[in-house]
Short mmCIF file of C-alpha atoms and ligand atoms in Angstrom, two decimals:
data_model
loop_
_atom_site.label_atom_id
_atom_site.label_comp_id
_atom_site.label_asym_id
_atom_site.label_seq_id
_atom_site.Cartn_x
_atom_site.Cartn_y
_atom_site.Cartn_z
CA MET A 1 0.04 0.09 -0.10
CA LYS A 2 1.29 3.37 -0.80
CA THR A 3 2.01 5.52 2.13
CA HIS A 4 0.47 8.45 0.60
CA LEU A 5 -0.61 11.24 2.17
CA LEU A 6 -3.59 12.29 3.62
CA LEU A 7 -5.32 14.46 4.83
CA LEU A 8 -8.13 15.82 3.58
CA ILE A 9 -10.32 18.19 3.60
CA ILE A 10 -12.79 20.23 2.43
CA PRO A 11 -14.71 22.93 2.72
CA LEU A 12 -16.84 25.22 1.27
CA PHE A 13 -18.67 28.07 0.61
CA VAL A 14 -20.74 29.71 -1.52
CA SER A 15 -20.34 28.34 -5.01
CA LEU A 16 -20.39 31.02 -7.02
CA SER A 17 -20.64 29.88 -10.48
CA GLN A 18 -22.88 27.70 -12.65
CA SER A 19 -22.18 24.14 -13.34
CA LEU A 20 -23.10 22.14 -16.44
CA ASN A 21 -24.50 19.04 -16.42
CA PHE A 22 -25.12 16.80 -19.36
CA ARG A 23 -25.73 13.35 -20.21
CA ASP A 24 -23.48 11.17 -22.27
CA HIS A 25 -24.15 7.88 -23.38
CA GLU A 26 -23.54 6.01 -20.38
CA HIS A 27 -22.74 8.54 -17.65
CA GLN A 28 -23.42 11.65 -16.55
CA THR A 29 -20.64 14.14 -16.81
CA HIS A 30 -20.21 17.17 -14.92
CA SER A 31 -18.41 20.20 -14.93
CA SER A 32 -18.05 22.28 -12.17
CA ASN A 33 -16.88 26.11 -12.13
CA LEU A 34 -15.49 27.83 -8.87
CA LYS A 35 -14.17 31.22 -8.67
CA ILE A 36 -10.45 31.54 -7.58
CA PHE A 37 -9.50 34.40 -5.30
CA HIS A 38 -6.21 35.67 -4.80
CA ILE A 39 -5.37 35.50 -0.75
CA PHE A 40 -4.55 39.28 -0.86
CA GLY A 41 -7.10 40.07 -3.21
CA ALA A 42 -10.30 42.30 -2.52
CA CYS A 43 -12.55 39.42 -2.00
CA SER A 44 -10.29 37.52 0.28
CA PRO A 45 -10.59 37.80 4.24
CA TYR A 46 -6.93 37.52 4.36
CA LYS A 47 -6.12 40.71 2.48
CA PRO A 48 -3.74 42.62 4.48
CA SER A 49 -5.20 45.16 6.73
CA LYS A 50 -3.04 47.98 5.58
CA GLN A 51 -1.58 47.91 1.89
CA LEU A 52 1.71 46.66 1.68
CA SER A 53 4.40 48.51 -0.38
CA TRP A 54 5.12 46.90 -3.54
CA GLU A 55 8.96 45.84 -2.29
CA ASN A 56 7.35 44.60 0.62
CA THR A 57 4.86 42.66 -1.02
CA LEU A 58 7.55 41.22 -3.21
CA LEU A 59 9.60 40.39 -0.25
CA GLN A 60 6.67 38.51 1.23
CA PHE A 61 5.96 36.41 -1.63
CA GLN A 62 9.98 35.35 -2.07
CA ASN A 63 9.70 34.58 1.52
CA ARG A 64 6.91 32.29 1.15
CA ASP A 65 8.37 30.89 -2.16
CA LYS A 66 11.53 29.95 -0.20
CA ALA A 67 9.54 27.77 2.45
CA ARG A 68 7.49 26.47 -0.58
CA LEU A 69 10.39 25.22 -2.68
CA LEU A 70 11.91 23.42 0.41
CA TYR A 71 8.40 21.95 0.69
CA LEU A 72 8.57 20.69 -2.81
CA SER A 73 11.98 19.36 -2.65
CA SER A 74 10.98 17.50 0.50
CA LEU A 75 8.44 15.42 -1.31
CA ALA A 76 11.55 13.46 -2.50
CA VAL A 77 13.32 13.38 0.77
CA ALA A 78 10.95 10.74 2.29
CA GLY A 79 12.34 7.62 0.96
CA LYS A 80 11.63 4.98 -1.48
CA SER A 81 7.95 4.74 -0.59
CA VAL A 82 6.23 7.85 -1.91
CA VAL A 83 5.14 10.14 0.64
CA PRO A 84 3.86 13.12 -0.99
CA ILE A 85 2.84 15.14 2.10
CA ALA A 86 3.59 13.22 5.22
CA SER A 87 7.05 12.75 6.35
CA GLY A 88 7.15 15.22 9.27
CA ARG A 89 9.80 17.42 7.63
CA GLN A 90 7.05 19.69 6.11
CA ILE A 91 8.04 23.12 5.76
CA VAL A 92 5.92 26.09 5.31
CA GLN A 93 3.64 26.28 2.32
CA SER A 94 1.18 29.29 2.29
CA PRO A 95 -1.00 28.93 -0.73
CA THR A 96 -1.64 31.92 -2.71
CA TYR A 97 -5.14 31.33 -4.08
CA ILE A 98 -8.40 30.19 -2.35
CA VAL A 99 -11.80 28.87 -3.51
CA ARG A 100 -15.08 28.45 -1.56
CA VAL A 101 -16.55 25.14 -0.88
CA ASN A 102 -19.34 23.46 1.09
CA ILE A 103 -18.96 20.61 3.46
CA GLY A 104 -21.74 18.82 5.31
CA THR A 105 -25.47 18.44 5.12
CA PRO A 106 -26.86 20.86 5.44
CA PRO A 107 -23.81 22.54 3.67
CA GLN A 108 -21.11 24.59 5.61
CA PRO A 109 -19.35 27.04 3.57
CA MET A 110 -15.50 27.23 4.11
CA LEU A 111 -12.65 29.10 2.01
CA VAL A 112 -10.09 26.73 1.37
CA ALA A 113 -6.65 26.95 -0.18
CA LEU A 114 -6.22 25.69 -3.55
CA ASP A 115 -3.00 23.67 -4.11
CA ILE A 116 -1.99 21.41 -7.08
CA GLY A 117 1.24 20.51 -5.57
CA ASN A 118 -0.54 18.82 -2.48
CA ASP A 119 -2.71 15.97 -2.08
CA ALA A 120 -4.07 16.81 1.17
CA ALA A 121 -7.66 17.89 2.23
CA TRP A 122 -8.26 19.23 6.00
CA VAL A 123 -10.46 21.56 7.67
CA PRO A 124 -10.47 23.02 11.21
CA CYS A 125 -13.20 21.47 13.18
CA THR A 126 -15.17 22.90 15.78
CA GLY A 127 -13.53 22.74 19.10
CA CYS A 128 -10.07 22.77 17.74
CA VAL A 129 -7.47 23.77 20.10
CA GLY A 130 -5.28 25.95 18.48
CA CYS A 131 -6.62 26.62 15.16
CA SER A 132 -6.46 30.19 14.36
CA SER A 133 -9.78 30.46 12.10
CA SER A 134 -13.15 31.37 13.43
CA VAL A 135 -14.51 29.68 10.93
CA THR A 136 -14.58 25.89 11.72
CA PHE A 137 -16.43 22.99 10.42
CA ASP A 138 -18.94 21.59 12.78
CA SER A 139 -19.59 17.93 12.36
CA SER A 140 -22.14 17.66 15.00
CA LYS A 141 -24.40 19.69 12.71
CA SER A 142 -23.81 17.50 9.62
CA THR A 143 -26.16 14.49 9.11
CA SER A 144 -23.75 13.01 6.54
CA PHE A 145 -20.63 13.34 8.75
CA ARG A 146 -18.71 10.12 9.85
CA SER A 147 -15.51 9.25 11.20
CA LEU A 148 -13.46 6.46 9.61
CA ASP A 149 -12.33 3.60 11.62
CA CYS A 150 -8.96 2.21 12.25
CA GLN A 151 -9.68 -0.75 9.56
CA ALA A 152 -10.59 1.71 6.63
CA SER A 153 -8.06 1.38 3.82
CA GLN A 154 -7.79 5.06 3.83
CA CYS A 155 -6.30 5.09 7.40
CA LYS A 156 -3.19 3.45 5.95
CA GLN A 157 -2.54 6.25 3.78
CA VAL A 158 -2.16 8.86 6.46
CA PRO A 159 1.03 9.66 8.35
CA ASN A 160 1.26 8.50 12.00
CA PRO A 161 -1.99 6.92 12.05
CA THR A 162 -3.37 5.76 15.65
CA CYS A 163 -6.47 4.31 16.82
CA ASN A 164 -8.55 6.74 19.38
CA ASP A 165 -11.33 4.78 20.42
CA GLY A 166 -11.61 2.81 17.17
CA ALA A 167 -11.38 5.87 15.10
CA CYS A 168 -8.74 6.65 12.71
CA ALA A 169 -6.55 9.39 13.70
CA PHE A 170 -3.20 11.04 12.70
CA ASN A 171 -0.65 13.67 13.42
CA MET A 172 1.49 15.49 10.96
CA THR A 173 3.43 18.52 10.79
CA TYR A 174 2.81 21.29 8.17
CA GLY A 175 5.51 24.12 8.20
CA GLY A 176 6.29 25.27 11.66
CA SER A 177 2.75 23.79 12.59
CA ALA A 178 1.56 20.51 13.79
CA ILE A 179 -1.88 18.96 13.56
CA ALA A 180 -3.83 16.17 15.27
CA ALA A 181 -6.61 15.36 13.22
CA ASN A 182 -9.34 12.55 12.93
CA LEU A 183 -9.78 10.96 9.62
CA THR A 184 -13.41 11.80 8.28
CA GLN A 185 -15.84 11.62 5.77
CA ASP A 186 -18.60 14.00 4.59
CA THR A 187 -20.24 15.43 1.57
CA LEU A 188 -18.09 18.00 -0.27
CA THR A 189 -20.11 20.17 -2.57
CA LEU A 190 -18.16 22.06 -5.11
CA SER A 191 -20.39 24.48 -7.19
CA LYS A 192 -23.41 22.07 -7.92
CA ASP A 193 -21.65 18.82 -7.78
CA SER A 194 -22.07 16.80 -4.40
CA ILE A 195 -19.18 14.41 -3.76
CA PRO A 196 -20.50 12.03 -0.95
CA ASN A 197 -18.23 10.38 1.60
CA TYR A 198 -15.26 12.71 0.80
CA THR A 199 -12.35 11.84 2.96
CA PHE A 200 -10.75 14.42 4.67
CA GLY A 201 -8.72 15.35 8.03
CA CYS A 202 -10.79 16.82 10.86
CA ILE A 203 -8.40 18.95 12.78
CA GLY A 204 -8.96 18.90 16.55
CA LYS A 205 -5.57 20.32 17.51
CA ALA A 206 -2.95 22.60 15.93
CA THR A 207 0.02 24.35 16.98
CA GLY A 208 2.22 27.03 15.03
CA ASN A 209 0.65 29.40 12.60
CA SER A 210 1.70 28.37 9.18
CA LEU A 211 -1.83 26.32 8.62
CA PRO A 212 -4.13 27.88 5.94
CA PRO A 213 -6.96 29.11 8.25
CA GLN A 214 -10.08 27.35 6.70
CA GLY A 215 -8.32 24.31 5.24
CA LEU A 216 -6.65 22.85 2.24
CA LEU A 217 -7.90 21.48 -0.94
CA GLY A 218 -5.22 19.30 -2.44
CA LEU A 219 -5.42 18.60 -6.24
CA GLY A 220 -2.34 16.57 -6.77
CA ARG A 221 -2.04 13.17 -7.96
CA GLY A 222 -1.91 11.06 -4.93
CA SER A 223 -4.52 8.67 -3.93
CA LEU A 224 -6.38 11.00 -1.49
CA SER A 225 -6.39 13.95 -3.46
CA LEU A 226 -9.72 15.31 -4.95
CA MET A 227 -8.79 14.44 -8.18
CA SER A 228 -8.32 10.50 -7.17
CA GLN A 229 -11.53 10.76 -4.90
CA THR A 230 -13.71 12.14 -8.08
CA GLN A 231 -12.25 10.10 -10.66
CA ASP A 232 -15.66 8.88 -11.74
CA LEU A 233 -17.04 12.37 -11.79
CA TYR A 234 -14.03 14.74 -13.01
CA LYS A 235 -11.73 12.04 -14.78
CA SER A 236 -8.84 13.67 -13.25
CA THR A 237 -9.36 16.53 -15.54
CA PHE A 238 -9.41 20.42 -14.43
CA SER A 239 -8.26 23.66 -15.67
CA TYR A 240 -7.68 27.04 -13.88
CA CYS A 241 -6.98 30.56 -14.73
CA LEU A 242 -5.14 32.48 -11.96
CA PRO A 243 -5.67 36.18 -11.82
CA ASN A 244 -3.05 38.79 -11.64
CA PHE A 245 -2.23 39.41 -7.87
CA ARG A 246 -2.51 42.81 -8.31
CA SER A 247 -5.90 43.08 -9.83
CA GLN A 248 -8.54 44.11 -7.51
CA ASN A 249 -11.63 42.34 -8.81
CA PHE A 250 -10.70 38.92 -10.25
CA SER A 251 -12.62 36.50 -12.21
CA GLY A 252 -10.05 33.59 -11.86
CA SER A 253 -11.75 30.15 -12.33
CA LEU A 254 -11.40 26.69 -11.36
CA ARG A 255 -12.81 24.14 -13.92
CA LEU A 256 -13.45 20.68 -12.80
CA GLY A 257 -14.30 17.72 -15.27
CA PRO A 258 -14.03 17.22 -18.91
CA VAL A 259 -17.02 19.32 -19.79
CA GLY A 260 -16.62 22.65 -21.09
CA GLN A 261 -12.76 22.65 -21.33
CA PRO A 262 -10.63 24.19 -24.07
CA VAL A 263 -10.64 21.91 -27.50
CA SER A 264 -8.03 23.77 -29.32
CA ILE A 265 -5.19 24.32 -27.03
CA LYS A 266 -1.42 23.48 -27.14
CA THR A 267 -0.44 20.69 -25.20
CA THR A 268 2.44 18.86 -23.87
CA PRO A 269 2.49 15.52 -22.28
CA LEU A 270 2.17 15.18 -18.61
CA LEU A 271 4.88 13.14 -16.76
CA LYS A 272 4.56 11.19 -13.59
CA ASN A 273 7.65 11.16 -11.47
CA PRO A 274 7.63 8.31 -8.73
CA ARG A 275 9.96 10.55 -6.36
CA ARG A 276 7.26 13.22 -6.02
CA SER A 277 4.17 11.36 -7.24
CA SER A 278 1.69 14.01 -6.13
CA LEU A 279 3.38 16.79 -8.57
CA TYR A 280 2.44 17.53 -12.18
CA TYR A 281 5.52 17.15 -14.15
CA VAL A 282 6.23 18.38 -17.77
CA ASN A 283 9.18 17.90 -20.18
CA LEU A 284 10.57 21.52 -20.36
CA VAL A 285 13.19 21.07 -23.42
CA GLY A 286 14.54 24.44 -23.82
CA ILE A 287 14.21 28.38 -23.20
CA ARG A 288 14.16 31.27 -25.73
CA VAL A 289 14.99 34.85 -24.97
CA GLY A 290 13.92 36.66 -27.81
CA ASN A 291 14.84 34.58 -30.64
CA LYS A 292 17.70 32.92 -29.23
CA VAL A 293 17.56 29.57 -27.47
CA VAL A 294 19.80 29.79 -24.63
CA ASP A 295 22.43 27.35 -23.98
CA ILE A 296 21.30 25.37 -21.16
CA PRO A 297 23.27 22.13 -20.15
CA PRO A 298 20.96 19.10 -20.54
CA SER A 299 21.10 17.95 -17.06
CA ALA A 300 19.61 20.90 -15.82
CA LEU A 301 16.10 20.32 -17.59
CA ALA A 302 16.37 16.57 -17.53
CA PHE A 303 13.50 14.49 -16.33
CA ASP A 304 14.56 11.59 -13.90
CA PRO A 305 12.24 9.34 -12.13
CA VAL A 306 15.27 8.17 -10.04
CA THR A 307 16.24 11.45 -8.38
CA GLY A 308 13.06 13.13 -8.77
CA ALA A 309 14.70 15.68 -11.20
CA GLY A 310 12.57 17.55 -13.82
CA THR A 311 10.06 20.50 -14.43
CA VAL A 312 6.78 20.93 -12.44
CA ILE A 313 3.94 23.26 -12.55
CA ASP A 314 2.93 24.53 -9.25
CA SER A 315 0.13 26.89 -8.15
CA GLY A 316 1.65 27.32 -4.71
CA THR A 317 5.11 29.03 -5.64
CA VAL A 318 4.74 32.63 -6.83
CA PHE A 319 7.97 33.21 -8.99
CA THR A 320 9.50 30.62 -11.38
CA ARG A 321 12.53 28.90 -10.19
CA LEU A 322 15.20 27.40 -12.58
CA VAL A 323 18.13 25.35 -11.41
CA GLU A 324 21.18 27.61 -11.38
CA PRO A 325 22.61 26.77 -14.79
CA ALA A 326 19.31 27.36 -16.47
CA TYR A 327 18.64 30.37 -14.76
CA VAL A 328 22.04 31.97 -15.50
CA ALA A 329 21.77 31.35 -18.89
CA VAL A 330 18.30 33.02 -19.26
CA ARG A 331 19.26 35.81 -17.18
CA ASP A 332 22.51 36.73 -18.78
CA GLU A 333 20.89 36.63 -22.08
CA PHE A 334 17.95 38.83 -20.82
CA ARG A 335 20.56 41.52 -19.30
CA ARG A 336 22.56 41.22 -22.88
CA ARG A 337 19.59 42.42 -24.62
CA ILE A 338 18.95 45.30 -22.34
CA LYS A 339 21.33 47.71 -23.41
CA ASN A 340 22.46 50.66 -21.54
CA ALA A 341 20.85 49.79 -18.49
CA ASN A 342 22.59 49.11 -15.05
CA VAL A 343 21.55 45.97 -13.23
CA THR A 344 20.38 46.22 -9.74
CA SER A 345 18.90 43.60 -7.42
CA LEU A 346 15.94 43.90 -5.17
CA GLY A 347 15.36 41.14 -2.56
CA GLY A 348 15.88 37.75 -4.21
CA PHE A 349 15.75 39.07 -7.97
CA ASP A 350 19.14 39.75 -9.40
CA THR A 351 17.99 41.18 -12.81
CA CYS A 352 16.32 44.77 -11.90
CA PHE A 353 16.80 47.81 -13.77
CA ASN A 354 15.74 51.36 -13.00
CA GLY A 355 13.92 53.41 -15.63
CA PRO A 356 12.05 51.93 -18.55
CA ILE A 357 13.41 49.07 -20.56
CA VAL A 358 12.70 47.29 -23.63
CA ALA A 359 12.53 43.81 -22.80
CA PRO A 360 12.84 40.56 -25.02
CA THR A 361 10.33 37.92 -24.86
CA ILE A 362 10.74 34.68 -23.12
CA THR A 363 9.43 31.57 -24.18
CA PHE A 364 9.32 28.02 -22.46
CA MET A 365 9.84 25.35 -24.78
CA PHE A 366 8.02 22.14 -23.75
CA ALA A 367 7.90 18.93 -25.65
CA GLY A 368 5.50 19.85 -28.52
CA MET A 369 4.50 23.34 -27.12
CA ASN A 370 6.14 26.48 -27.15
CA VAL A 371 4.69 29.21 -24.51
CA THR A 372 5.88 32.57 -25.30
CA LEU A 373 4.86 34.64 -22.23
CA PRO A 374 3.31 38.17 -22.20
CA GLN A 375 5.52 40.81 -20.38
CA ASP A 376 3.15 40.75 -17.47
CA ASN A 377 4.28 37.11 -16.97
CA PHE A 378 7.82 37.64 -16.41
CA LEU A 379 8.36 41.39 -15.59
CA ILE A 380 7.33 42.96 -12.15
CA ARG A 381 7.02 46.86 -12.02
CA SER A 382 7.00 48.94 -9.09
CA THR A 383 3.94 50.63 -8.56
CA ALA A 384 5.91 54.04 -9.43
CA GLY A 385 7.41 52.32 -12.55
CA SER A 386 10.60 53.31 -11.55
CA THR A 387 12.02 49.74 -11.07
CA THR A 388 11.36 46.67 -13.25
CA CYS A 389 12.90 42.83 -12.25
CA LEU A 390 12.83 39.94 -14.30
CA ALA A 391 10.40 37.86 -11.94
CA MET A 392 12.35 34.63 -11.94
CA ALA A 393 15.16 33.06 -9.80
CA ALA A 394 17.56 30.49 -9.36
CA ALA A 395 16.68 27.25 -7.31
CA PRO A 396 18.06 27.49 -3.86
CA ASP A 397 21.09 25.27 -4.09
CA ASN A 398 20.45 23.28 -0.99
CA VAL A 399 17.56 21.57 -2.88
CA ASN A 400 18.25 17.75 -2.80
CA SER A 401 17.52 17.28 -6.43
CA VAL A 402 17.14 19.32 -9.58
CA LEU A 403 13.61 20.66 -9.58
CA ASN A 404 12.65 23.54 -11.98
CA VAL A 405 8.89 25.18 -10.74
CA ILE A 406 6.94 26.94 -13.44
CA ALA A 407 5.22 29.19 -10.76
CA SER A 408 1.88 31.06 -10.51
CA MET A 409 3.05 34.60 -11.74
CA GLN A 410 4.16 32.98 -15.13
CA GLN A 411 0.71 31.13 -15.52
CA GLN A 412 -1.42 34.25 -14.51
CA ASN A 413 -4.05 34.87 -17.39
CA HIS A 414 -3.77 31.71 -18.95
CA ARG A 415 -5.87 28.72 -19.07
CA ILE A 416 -3.95 25.79 -17.57
CA LEU A 417 -5.58 22.48 -18.28
CA ILE A 418 -4.58 19.12 -16.51
CA ASP A 419 -6.13 16.43 -18.89
CA GLY A 420 -5.89 13.41 -16.86
CA THR A 421 -7.68 11.26 -19.47
CA ASN A 422 -5.17 12.10 -22.29
CA ASN A 423 -2.20 12.69 -19.78
CA ARG A 424 -1.38 16.04 -21.03
CA LEU A 425 -1.19 19.69 -19.94
CA GLY A 426 -2.51 22.23 -22.10
CA VAL A 427 -1.92 26.19 -21.88
CA ALA A 428 -3.81 28.93 -23.64
CA ARG A 429 -3.83 32.65 -22.88
CA GLU A 430 -7.04 33.73 -21.26
CA LEU A 431 -7.48 36.98 -19.56
CA CYS A 432 -9.06 36.52 -16.04
CA THR A 433 -7.46 39.67 -14.28
C1 NAG B 501 -0.64 13.39 18.47
O1 NAG B 501 -1.00 14.55 18.99
C2 NAG B 501 -1.79 14.42 20.40
C3 NAG B 501 -1.87 15.66 20.90
O2 NAG B 501 -0.40 16.47 20.89
C4 NAG B 501 -0.76 13.38 21.28
O3 NAG B 501 -1.65 13.46 22.50
C5 NAG B 501 -0.69 12.17 20.71
O4 NAG B 501 -0.10 11.31 21.44
C6 NAG B 501 -0.12 12.18 19.27
N1 NAG B 501 -0.09 11.03 18.62
C7 NAG B 501 0.73 10.69 17.80
C8 NAG B 501 0.51 9.28 17.22
O5 NAG B 501 1.87 11.21 17.69
C1 NAG B 502 -21.22 6.66 2.12
O1 NAG B 502 -20.81 5.85 3.03
C2 NAG B 502 -22.27 5.15 3.64
C3 NAG B 502 -21.74 4.68 5.06
O2 NAG B 502 -20.60 3.65 4.68
C4 NAG B 502 -22.76 4.36 2.91
O3 NAG B 502 -23.94 3.65 3.34
C5 NAG B 502 -23.03 4.82 1.37
O4 NAG B 502 -23.56 3.98 0.40
C6 NAG B 502 -21.99 5.71 0.78
N1 NAG B 502 -22.31 6.56 -0.44
C7 NAG B 502 -21.88 6.33 -1.43
C8 NAG B 502 -22.22 7.26 -2.53
O5 NAG B 502 -20.66 5.73 -1.48
C1 NAG B 503 -11.89 12.76 17.15
O1 NAG B 503 -12.28 11.39 17.32
C2 NAG B 503 -12.33 11.12 18.72
C3 NAG B 503 -12.68 9.82 19.11
O2 NAG B 503 -13.96 9.33 18.42
C4 NAG B 503 -13.39 12.36 19.36
O3 NAG B 503 -13.17 12.10 20.97
C5 NAG B 503 -12.65 13.65 19.01
O4 NAG B 503 -13.67 14.63 19.52
C6 NAG B 503 -12.72 13.76 17.64
N1 NAG B 503 -11.96 14.93 17.27
C7 NAG B 503 -12.88 16.08 16.71
C8 NAG B 503 -11.84 17.01 16.11
O5 NAG B 503 -13.69 15.77 15.98
C1 NAG B 504 -14.43 45.99 -8.60
O1 NAG B 504 -15.81 45.66 -8.60
C2 NAG B 504 -16.87 46.81 -7.94
C3 NAG B 504 -18.28 46.20 -8.21
O2 NAG B 504 -18.46 45.42 -9.22
C4 NAG B 504 -16.68 47.95 -8.56
O3 NAG B 504 -17.55 48.76 -8.17
C5 NAG B 504 -15.28 48.63 -8.39
O4 NAG B 504 -15.02 49.70 -8.94
C6 NAG B 504 -14.34 47.47 -8.93
N1 NAG B 504 -12.88 47.85 -8.85
C7 NAG B 504 -11.84 48.06 -9.55
C8 NAG B 504 -10.57 48.38 -9.29
O5 NAG B 504 -12.15 47.56 -10.86
C1 NAG B 505 9.37 25.71 -30.71
O1 NAG B 505 10.36 26.75 -30.90
C2 NAG B 505 11.68 26.15 -31.48
C3 NAG B 505 12.75 27.22 -31.61
O2 NAG B 505 12.40 28.22 -31.95
C4 NAG B 505 11.30 25.54 -32.77
O3 NAG B 505 12.41 25.11 -33.56
C5 NAG B 505 10.30 24.40 -32.59
O4 NAG B 505 9.91 23.73 -33.59
C6 NAG B 505 9.13 25.02 -31.82
N1 NAG B 505 8.15 23.92 -31.37
C7 NAG B 505 6.94 23.95 -31.54
C8 NAG B 505 6.28 22.80 -31.03
O5 NAG B 505 6.43 24.96 -32.12
#
């Protein structure tokens, strides 16, 4: 049995968008649309009470990214068995985007963090000691709630399972936090789709302050993730469009299921890496700056199922990280093309310029698909317009294996399709600011 992860949860709130139902020959196939909010956006309860300066916002994202990269990298540390989330070495991950879901009967709304690099689902339960959120899931008010017993097969997939009066319980650490939870099931409602007997963690005790307040919804590839639990309904297929983090009113969306997905969209094969089996890997074969394919040693981009090396697409990291030789090649060519400008640095960005610049394009070349990014996806400009930085960085060199991470800023205003039926990832431009 795989020791996969665990947790789960699900929350819910108001489902904002419509869902489509229709019948195909044998099955009912559904598609569910949910709005995606940026955690600092106007509609988020977590938006900073006072607007941070541009520089401070950047630094905050960069700090969160550092922790996130350690987390992604730690997925491969766990050993031979695949333990996407568990290992007690979790580092802080602060997801950037949140969605509203409902859990229980009658439905209780919650705002959960969306994370495609995670299989976990969990929510703080009423009575939780140490949970920061005032919004909690009250299982006593739900007629469809039940605890899983220690013999349940799912109980073997959680970290540190224990038996608590016959009920399956587990403990795990998450960033600087630790949680103790019961493994439970209830109805999860996403938009208009109901998912009965959804398995998630009901948190009874938490320490530390790095948990997403109202829970986490993992869309990774492990056995307890939303996509695995809804295989019949959604066929491991979903797409999302992330709004720009500076846009006030945004209408990002998460569309679950094969219905209503873009048909003509560029795609590249999805790869599965047994070392980090929750993550969505793709084959990045090169990077073009302007019309020049930069010189990157093949080992910096190679997919390796033994070490876990390769390129992943992630929603929880903000700025793309490339392993050092790849980043240096891109950065040097980028700098070379910006003439007559002095390079400065800001926080973790080492390629910034004062004053206006004319920037070359950047193209990610994946197997079978080139994606040329609009400038807003790779340049970050100060509010006053005086500083512009290349919004990518080298991966920290303490990570245990070579991992390139295509992050959320580089995905904003694109529809990213994870097509589990055909095992491919699609990308199309779409304005969802
Ligand atoms: C889980 O945490 C609880 C509360 O801190 C503790 O009492 C219990 O012994 C822990 N169980 C395991 C398996 O670590
Ligand atoms: C949900 O679990 C209950 C209790 O085990 C079971 O009776 C019911 O059939 C399950 N429903 C579905 C749709 O699997
Ligand atoms: C977890 O299960 C135990 C044993 O059934 C119960 O006493 C406890 O209240 C549950 N915790 C939560 C948060 O539901
Ligand atoms: C956001 O939407 C609200 C209501 O639709 C509108 O009043 C407001 O002007 C919008 N703000 C921006 C910055 O577009
Ligand atoms: C991507 O761009 C490269 C270099 O410009 C070109 O050789 C290749 O054919 C392109 N690939 C696709 C799928 O268009």
